[in-house]
Amino acid sequence: MTVKSVTLPDIGNYKDVPVIELLVAVGDRVEKEQSLITLESDKATMEIPAPFSGIVRRIMVKTDDKMNIGDVIAEIEPTEEAAEPVKAAAPTEPPSAPPVAEAPKTSSPAPTPVKEAAVPAPSTGNYPMNAPTSGALYHASPSVRAFARRLGADLTKVVGTGIKNRIQNADVEAFIKQALSGAITSTTVAGSAGIPPLPTIDFSQFGETETVPLSRIQKRSGKHLSACWLNIPHVTQFDETDITDLEAFRQSLKARAEKAGVKLTPLVFILKAVARVLSEQPKLNSSLDPSGENLILKKYIHIGVAVDTPNGLVVPVIRDVDQKGLFTLSTELAEVSKRARDGKLSPDDLSGGCFSISSLGGIGGTQFTPIVNGPEVAILGVSRAKMSPVWNGEAFEPRLMLPLALSYDHRVIDGAQGARFITALSSVLTDLRELIL
Ligand code: CAO
């Protein structure tokens, strides 16, 4: 029996590309051009096809392996030479066949590939529920896989209606529609796996109700916030900062600011102080790369500011905060928040942020826990400053105290780092002379 090694062909200018899926198993009969594995670079997903038909005798890679040109993927016995193909495992639930794994039409005895059997369908809904169980194989193009990933569909549960049961976008859509209608449980939708759904209640049974549609911004930010909340392990560190001197300085600048046509609020000072501490503690000015194995440190300091608009929350970004003065920052903040409220922000205004600030200081409240605006790794929540009695060692003194809350991604920032950041920020806000050091 001659077994041939199948190696990774030239896939362009990529190195160490991770394997994200094995599409065949030992004993499978594969056809020429049938996909063997899927690789995913930071830019694209690629399926690597078999260069000839045959039976898979060994698989030399596993998911998460990093591949380079020439690496061996599998050993395949060409079909003409295959003596005794591997026998199939008996299906556990006859007679429905899995939608993939159709035997090739050759003259040699067709083997039944080793695959999981189909799961009998629950009787509800229109979606063809004889999809394979998790771990079964399926065929879908990279664009369909990307589409499914975007929607959170588990492709092992989707029935393909294309040629040779290939899964198409329409199949993914049908699956998602069914999932939304409740015929498929949330455990089959990747991303929500294991999260019990909230109960659906007809509130009108308790009294009068009115249904108001969410705005486009609310729908979009709702999805983003849920993704951040579910994907990022959050910790929130609180502090109270003495801004009595900052406030005196701000008041002393008021006339000058008015003359220059700007309004200096505490937020502008906070922006400046945050930029300073970010430059000293670059880990908080970073993002995890998509593999989750590297940290991308940004050498620029662009800060997003949450703005409350009639249509919902938006986070325009103020660029190069470290290089701008208080009056310039004030002008930009006023200008961008006006455009945000007028619904006139461009995609550029909303991209490129490294860190976010959410200030509710103009409204009230003593503290809140902001959600990290992923893929950023930290966000500062600012509440309303309050005159409080502070013990100075001999007596209580009235000091203006500003409540701060720093939420951070605990995969990147550990508790000590978070505490160091908020302490350093506090010390700059308490004594702005630190900004000129
Ligand atoms: N403590 C005490 N007073 C404060 C303060 C604070 N932390 N922050 C602002 N103020 C004061 C300002 O000085 C101003 O008072 P004066 O008019 O007397 O000078 C007043 O509150 C209103 O400020 P503002 O809200 O207009 O301006 P800002 O620069 O503080 O904030 C902006 C600008 C755009 C961030 C704000 O208008 C906004 O939209 N805030 C809501 C953000 C939000 O919704 N966050 C939650 C997101 S969900 O996590």
GROMACS .gro file of N, CA, C and O in nm, residues 14-98:
model
  340
   14TYR      N    1   0.210   3.397   0.437
   14TYR     CA    2   0.162   3.371   0.573
   14TYR      C    3   0.259   3.279   0.645
   14TYR      O    4   0.314   3.187   0.586
   15LYS      N    5   0.276   3.301   0.772
   15LYS     CA    6   0.362   3.214   0.855
   15LYS      C    7   0.286   3.176   0.981
   15LYS      O    8   0.206   3.253   1.032
   16ASP      N    9   0.313   3.054   1.029
   16ASP     CA   10   0.254   3.009   1.155
   16ASP      C   11   0.103   3.032   1.159
   16ASP      O   12   0.050   3.093   1.252
   17VAL      N   13   0.037   2.983   1.056
   17VAL     CA   14  -0.108   3.005   1.049
   17VAL      C   15  -0.178   2.893   1.127
   17VAL      O   16  -0.153   2.775   1.104
   18PRO      N   17  -0.262   2.927   1.223
   18PRO     CA   18  -0.324   2.823   1.305
   18PRO      C   19  -0.430   2.740   1.232
   18PRO      O   20  -0.504   2.793   1.150
   19VAL      N   21  -0.433   2.612   1.269
   19VAL     CA   22  -0.538   2.523   1.219
   19VAL      C   23  -0.660   2.546   1.307
   19VAL      O   24  -0.650   2.536   1.429
   20ILE      N   25  -0.773   2.580   1.246
   20ILE     CA   26  -0.892   2.600   1.331
   20ILE      C   27  -0.990   2.484   1.322
   20ILE      O   28  -1.077   2.471   1.406
   21GLU      N   29  -0.974   2.402   1.217
   21GLU     CA   30  -1.068   2.289   1.204
   21GLU      C   31  -1.003   2.175   1.129
   21GLU      O   32  -0.931   2.197   1.032
   22LEU      N   33  -1.033   2.053   1.172
   22LEU     CA   34  -0.999   1.936   1.092
   22LEU      C   35  -1.129   1.895   1.024
   22LEU      O   36  -1.231   1.878   1.090
   23LEU      N   37  -1.125   1.882   0.893
   23LEU     CA   38  -1.249   1.855   0.819
   23LEU      C   39  -1.262   1.709   0.780
   23LEU      O   40  -1.362   1.669   0.723
   24VAL      N   41  -1.159   1.628   0.809
   24VAL     CA   42  -1.166   1.485   0.779
   24VAL      C   43  -1.114   1.407   0.899
   24VAL      O   44  -1.046   1.464   0.985
   25ALA      N   45  -1.145   1.279   0.900
   25ALA     CA   46  -1.097   1.192   1.008
   25ALA      C   47  -1.024   1.074   0.946
   25ALA      O   48  -1.042   1.044   0.827
   26VAL      N   49  -0.942   1.006   1.026
   26VAL     CA   50  -0.872   0.887   0.976
   26VAL      C   51  -0.976   0.786   0.931
   26VAL      O   52  -1.075   0.762   0.999
   27GLY      N   53  -0.954   0.730   0.811
   27GLY     CA   54  -1.050   0.633   0.757
   27GLY      C   55  -1.146   0.695   0.658
   27GLY      O   56  -1.212   0.623   0.582
   28ASP      N   57  -1.151   0.826   0.653
   28ASP     CA   58  -1.241   0.892   0.557
   28ASP      C   59  -1.190   0.873   0.415
   28ASP      O   60  -1.070   0.879   0.390
   29ARG      N   61  -1.284   0.856   0.327
   29ARG     CA   62  -1.248   0.861   0.185
   29ARG      C   63  -1.267   1.005   0.141
   29ARG      O   64  -1.373   1.063   0.165
   30VAL      N   65  -1.165   1.062   0.084
   30VAL     CA   66  -1.177   1.201   0.038
   30VAL      C   67  -1.163   1.206  -0.113
   30VAL      O   68  -1.098   1.121  -0.173
   31GLU      N   69  -1.226   1.305  -0.169
   31GLU     CA   70  -1.212   1.325  -0.313
   31GLU      C   71  -1.113   1.436  -0.339
   31GLU      O   72  -1.092   1.523  -0.253
   32LYS      N   73  -1.056   1.433  -0.460
   32LYS     CA   74  -0.967   1.540  -0.501
   32LYS      C   75  -1.041   1.673  -0.480
   32LYS      O   76  -1.160   1.682  -0.511
   33GLU      N   77  -0.972   1.772  -0.426
   33GLU     CA   78  -1.027   1.907  -0.402
   33GLU      C   79  -1.116   1.914  -0.277
   33GLU      O   80  -1.165   2.019  -0.241
   34GLN      N   81  -1.140   1.801  -0.213
   34GLN     CA   82  -1.220   1.807  -0.089
   34GLN      C   83  -1.134   1.869   0.021
   34GLN      O   84  -1.016   1.837   0.034
   35SER      N   85  -1.193   1.957   0.100
   35SER     CA   86  -1.115   2.027   0.202
   35SER      C   87  -1.072   1.933   0.314
   35SER      O   88  -1.152   1.851   0.362
   36LEU      N   89  -0.946   1.947   0.355
   36LEU     CA   90  -0.893   1.862   0.462
   36LEU      C   91  -0.891   1.934   0.597
   36LEU      O   92  -0.928   1.878   0.700
   37ILE      N   93  -0.842   2.058   0.592
   37ILE     CA   94  -0.834   2.137   0.715
   37ILE      C   95  -0.869   2.282   0.684
   37ILE      O   96  -0.869   2.321   0.567
   38THR      N   97  -0.898   2.358   0.788
   38THR     CA   98  -0.918   2.502   0.770
   38THR      C   99  -0.811   2.575   0.850
   38THR      O  100  -0.786   2.543   0.967
   39LEU      N  101  -0.749   2.672   0.785
   39LEU     CA  102  -0.652   2.758   0.852
   39LEU      C  103  -0.713   2.896   0.866
   39LEU      O  104  -0.794   2.936   0.782
   40GLU      N  105  -0.674   2.966   0.967
   40GLU     CA  106  -0.727   3.102   0.981
   40GLU      C  107  -0.615   3.197   1.016
   40GLU      O  108  -0.555   3.189   1.123
   41SER      N  109  -0.585   3.286   0.923
   41SER     CA  110  -0.486   3.391   0.952
   41SER      C  111  -0.563   3.508   1.011
   41SER      O  112  -0.685   3.504   1.024
   42ASP      N  113  -0.491   3.618   1.043
   42ASP     CA  114  -0.565   3.732   1.096
   42ASP      C  115  -0.649   3.798   0.990
   42ASP      O  116  -0.734   3.881   1.019
   43LYS      N  117  -0.627   3.761   0.862
   43LYS     CA  118  -0.703   3.827   0.756
   43LYS      C  119  -0.805   3.736   0.688
   43LYS      O  120  -0.904   3.782   0.634
   44ALA      N  121  -0.778   3.605   0.685
   44ALA     CA  122  -0.865   3.519   0.604
   44ALA      C  123  -0.871   3.378   0.660
   44ALA      O  124  -0.785   3.336   0.736
   45THR      N  125  -0.978   3.308   0.620
   45THR     CA  126  -0.991   3.167   0.652
   45THR      C  127  -0.967   3.090   0.523
   45THR      O  128  -1.020   3.126   0.419
   46MET      N  129  -0.885   2.986   0.530
   46MET     CA  130  -0.853   2.911   0.408
   46MET      C  131  -0.875   2.763   0.430
   46MET      O  132  -0.832   2.709   0.533
   47GLU      N  133  -0.941   2.699   0.336
   47GLU     CA  134  -0.954   2.554   0.341
   47GLU      C  135  -0.846   2.495   0.252
   47GLU      O  136  -0.825   2.542   0.140
   48ILE      N  137  -0.780   2.391   0.300
   48ILE     CA  138  -0.674   2.330   0.221
   48ILE      C  139  -0.728   2.201   0.163
   48ILE      O  140  -0.766   2.109   0.236
   49PRO      N  141  -0.734   2.193   0.029
   49PRO     CA  142  -0.796   2.077  -0.034
   49PRO      C  143  -0.701   1.959  -0.054
   49PRO      O  144  -0.579   1.977  -0.057
   50ALA      N  145  -0.759   1.839  -0.069
   50ALA     CA  146  -0.679   1.719  -0.099
   50ALA      C  147  -0.634   1.728  -0.245
   50ALA      O  148  -0.715   1.759  -0.332
   51PRO      N  149  -0.508   1.698  -0.271
   51PRO     CA  150  -0.460   1.708  -0.410
   51PRO      C  151  -0.503   1.587  -0.494
   51PRO      O  152  -0.491   1.589  -0.616
   52PHE      N  153  -0.551   1.481  -0.431
   52PHE     CA  154  -0.597   1.362  -0.505
   52PHE      C  155  -0.700   1.290  -0.418
   52PHE      O  156  -0.709   1.315  -0.296
   53SER      N  157  -0.774   1.199  -0.482
   53SER     CA  158  -0.874   1.122  -0.406
   53SER      C  159  -0.804   1.008  -0.332
   53SER      O  160  -0.702   0.957  -0.379
   54GLY      N  161  -0.860   0.966  -0.221
   54GLY     CA  162  -0.800   0.854  -0.150
   54GLY      C  163  -0.860   0.837  -0.012
   54GLY      O  164  -0.964   0.896   0.019
   55ILE      N  165  -0.791   0.757   0.066
   55ILE     CA  166  -0.840   0.730   0.201
   55ILE      C  167  -0.739   0.787   0.301
   55ILE      O  168  -0.618   0.764   0.288
   56VAL      N  169  -0.792   0.860   0.397
   56VAL     CA  170  -0.704   0.924   0.495
   56VAL      C  171  -0.653   0.815   0.590
   56VAL      O  172  -0.731   0.747   0.656
   57ARG      N  173  -0.522   0.798   0.590
   57ARG     CA  174  -0.463   0.695   0.677
   57ARG      C  175  -0.407   0.753   0.807
   57ARG      O  176  -0.410   0.690   0.911
   58ARG      N  177  -0.354   0.877   0.798
   58ARG     CA  178  -0.304   0.942   0.921
   58ARG      C  179  -0.327   1.092   0.910
   58ARG      O  180  -0.319   1.148   0.801
   59ILE      N  181  -0.358   1.154   1.022
   59ILE     CA  182  -0.367   1.300   1.023
   59ILE      C  183  -0.254   1.350   1.112
   59ILE      O  184  -0.239   1.305   1.226
   60MET      N  185  -0.174   1.438   1.058
   60MET     CA  186  -0.052   1.478   1.128
   60MET      C  187  -0.067   1.610   1.204
   60MET      O  188   0.028   1.658   1.263
   61VAL      N  189  -0.186   1.669   1.197
   61VAL     CA  190  -0.203   1.799   1.265
   61VAL      C  191  -0.325   1.794   1.357
   61VAL      O  192  -0.410   1.706   1.342
   62LYS      N  193  -0.329   1.887   1.447
   62LYS     CA  194  -0.448   1.900   1.532
   62LYS      C  195  -0.485   2.049   1.540
   62LYS      O  196  -0.403   2.134   1.500
   63THR      N  197  -0.603   2.076   1.587
   63THR     CA  198  -0.644   2.218   1.593
   63THR      C  199  -0.548   2.295   1.683
   63THR      O  200  -0.496   2.241   1.781
   64ASP      N  201  -0.527   2.421   1.643
   64ASP     CA  202  -0.436   2.514   1.710
   64ASP      C  203  -0.289   2.495   1.670
   64ASP      O  204  -0.205   2.576   1.708
   65ASP      N  205  -0.256   2.385   1.598
   65ASP     CA  206  -0.119   2.374   1.547
   65ASP      C  207  -0.095   2.491   1.452
   65ASP      O  208  -0.186   2.535   1.382
   66LYS      N  209   0.028   2.538   1.447
   66LYS     CA  210   0.063   2.648   1.357
   66LYS      C  211   0.132   2.590   1.234
   66LYS      O  212   0.224   2.511   1.248
   67MET      N  213   0.086   2.627   1.117
   67MET     CA  214   0.137   2.563   0.996
   67MET      C  215   0.213   2.658   0.907
   67MET      O  216   0.181   2.777   0.897
   68ASN      N  217   0.313   2.601   0.838
   68ASN     CA  218   0.390   2.675   0.740
   68ASN      C  219   0.400   2.592   0.613
   68ASN      O  220   0.375   2.470   0.616
   69ILE      N  221   0.436   2.656   0.505
   69ILE     CA  222   0.446   2.588   0.377
   69ILE      C  223   0.533   2.463   0.391
   69ILE      O  224   0.637   2.466   0.457
   70GLY      N  225   0.488   2.351   0.335
   70GLY     CA  226   0.565   2.226   0.337
   70GLY      C  227   0.534   2.137   0.456
   70GLY      O  228   0.571   2.019   0.457
   71ASP      N  229   0.466   2.186   0.558
   71ASP     CA  230   0.432   2.100   0.673
   71ASP      C  231   0.334   1.991   0.629
   71ASP      O  232   0.244   2.016   0.548
   72VAL      N  233   0.354   1.870   0.685
   72VAL     CA  234   0.267   1.758   0.643
   72VAL      C  235   0.133   1.769   0.715
   72VAL      O  236   0.125   1.785   0.837
   73ILE      N  237   0.026   1.760   0.635
   73ILE     CA  238  -0.110   1.767   0.691
   73ILE      C  239  -0.161   1.627   0.722
   73ILE      O  240  -0.215   1.600   0.829
   74ALA      N  241  -0.145   1.538   0.625
   74ALA     CA  242  -0.203   1.403   0.641
   74ALA      C  243  -0.131   1.306   0.549
   74ALA      O  244  -0.057   1.347   0.457
   75GLU      N  245  -0.153   1.176   0.574
   75GLU     CA  246  -0.109   1.075   0.479
   75GLU      C  247  -0.233   1.013   0.420
   75GLU      O  248  -0.323   0.966   0.492
   76ILE      N  249  -0.237   1.013   0.288
   76ILE     CA  250  -0.357   0.963   0.218
   76ILE      C  251  -0.316   0.854   0.122
   76ILE      O  252  -0.216   0.867   0.049
   77GLU      N  253  -0.392   0.746   0.124
   77GLU     CA  254  -0.368   0.637   0.030
   77GLU      C  255  -0.451   0.664  -0.094
   77GLU      O  256  -0.575   0.669  -0.085
   78PRO      N  257  -0.388   0.687  -0.208
   78PRO     CA  258  -0.467   0.719  -0.328
   78PRO      C  259  -0.572   0.613  -0.355
   78PRO      O  260  -0.549   0.494  -0.331
   79THR      N  261  -0.686   0.652  -0.404
   79THR     CA  262  -0.801   0.563  -0.416
   79THR      C  263  -0.772   0.437  -0.497
   79THR      O  264  -0.802   0.327  -0.454
   80GLU      N  265  -0.706   0.455  -0.611
   80GLU     CA  266  -0.681   0.338  -0.697
   80GLU      C  267  -0.603   0.231  -0.623
   80GLU      O  268  -0.616   0.113  -0.646
   81GLU      N  269  -0.516   0.278  -0.527
   81GLU     CA  270  -0.431   0.183  -0.458
   81GLU      C  271  -0.490   0.136  -0.327
   81GLU      O  272  -0.439   0.048  -0.262
   82ALA      N  273  -0.597   0.197  -0.288
   82ALA     CA  274  -0.653   0.162  -0.157
   82ALA      C  275  -0.708   0.022  -0.158
   82ALA      O  276  -0.798  -0.011  -0.235
   83ALA      N  277  -0.651  -0.064  -0.076
   83ALA     CA  278  -0.693  -0.202  -0.075
   83ALA      C  279  -0.823  -0.218   0.003
   83ALA      O  280  -0.927  -0.250  -0.051
   84GLU      N  281  -0.818  -0.192   0.127
   84GLU     CA  282  -0.932  -0.219   0.216
   84GLU      C  283  -0.970  -0.092   0.291
   84GLU      O  284  -0.914  -0.063   0.395
   85PRO      N  285  -1.061  -0.017   0.237
   85PRO     CA  286  -1.096   0.106   0.308
   85PRO      C  287  -1.150   0.079   0.449
   85PRO      O  288  -1.208  -0.027   0.472
   86VAL      N  289  -1.129   0.176   0.532
   86VAL     CA  290  -1.174   0.160   0.671
   86VAL      C  291  -1.326   0.151   0.675
   86VAL      O  292  -1.396   0.225   0.608
   87LYS      N  293  -1.373   0.057   0.753
   87LYS     CA  294  -1.519   0.038   0.761
   87LYS      C  295  -1.582   0.147   0.848
   87LYS      O  296  -1.521   0.197   0.940
   88ALA      N  297  -1.701   0.177   0.815
   88ALA     CA  298  -1.770   0.281   0.889
   88ALA      C  299  -1.818   0.230   1.024
   88ALA      O  300  -1.846   0.113   1.040
   89ALA      N  301  -1.826   0.321   1.117
   89ALA     CA  302  -1.892   0.286   1.243
   89ALA      C  303  -2.041   0.283   1.219
   89ALA      O  304  -2.093   0.356   1.136
   90ALA      N  305  -2.106   0.192   1.290
   90ALA     CA  306  -2.250   0.182   1.269
   90ALA      C  307  -2.320   0.307   1.317
   90ALA      O  308  -2.288   0.358   1.424
   91PRO      N  309  -2.411   0.359   1.236
   91PRO     CA  310  -2.483   0.476   1.283
   91PRO      C  311  -2.563   0.442   1.408
   91PRO      O  312  -2.615   0.331   1.421
   92THR      N  313  -2.568   0.537   1.499
   92THR     CA  314  -2.640   0.509   1.623
   92THR      C  315  -2.790   0.524   1.607
   92THR      O  316  -2.866   0.472   1.684
   93GLU      N  317  -2.831   0.606   1.512
   93GLU     CA  318  -2.975   0.630   1.494
   93GLU      C  319  -3.012   0.613   1.348
   93GLU      O  320  -3.032   0.711   1.278
   94PRO      N  321  -3.020   0.493   1.294
   94PRO     CA  322  -3.060   0.480   1.157
   94PRO      C  323  -3.203   0.528   1.140
   94PRO      O  324  -3.276   0.533   1.239
   95PRO      N  325  -3.252   0.562   1.022
   95PRO     CA  326  -3.177   0.544   0.900
   95PRO      C  327  -3.119   0.674   0.846
   95PRO      O  328  -3.053   0.671   0.745
   96SER      N  329  -3.142   0.790   0.912
   96SER     CA  330  -3.101   0.914   0.848
   96SER      C  331  -2.950   0.929   0.846
   96SER      O  332  -2.885   0.905   0.945
   97ALA      N  333  -2.898   0.964   0.731
   97ALA     CA  334  -2.754   0.977   0.715
   97ALA      C  335  -2.711   1.119   0.746
   97ALA      O  336  -2.787   1.211   0.728
   98PRO      N  337  -2.589   1.135   0.792
   98PRO     CA  338  -2.541   1.269   0.813
   98PRO      C  339  -2.537   1.344   0.681
   98PRO      O  340  -2.515   1.283   0.576
   0.00000   0.00000   0.00000
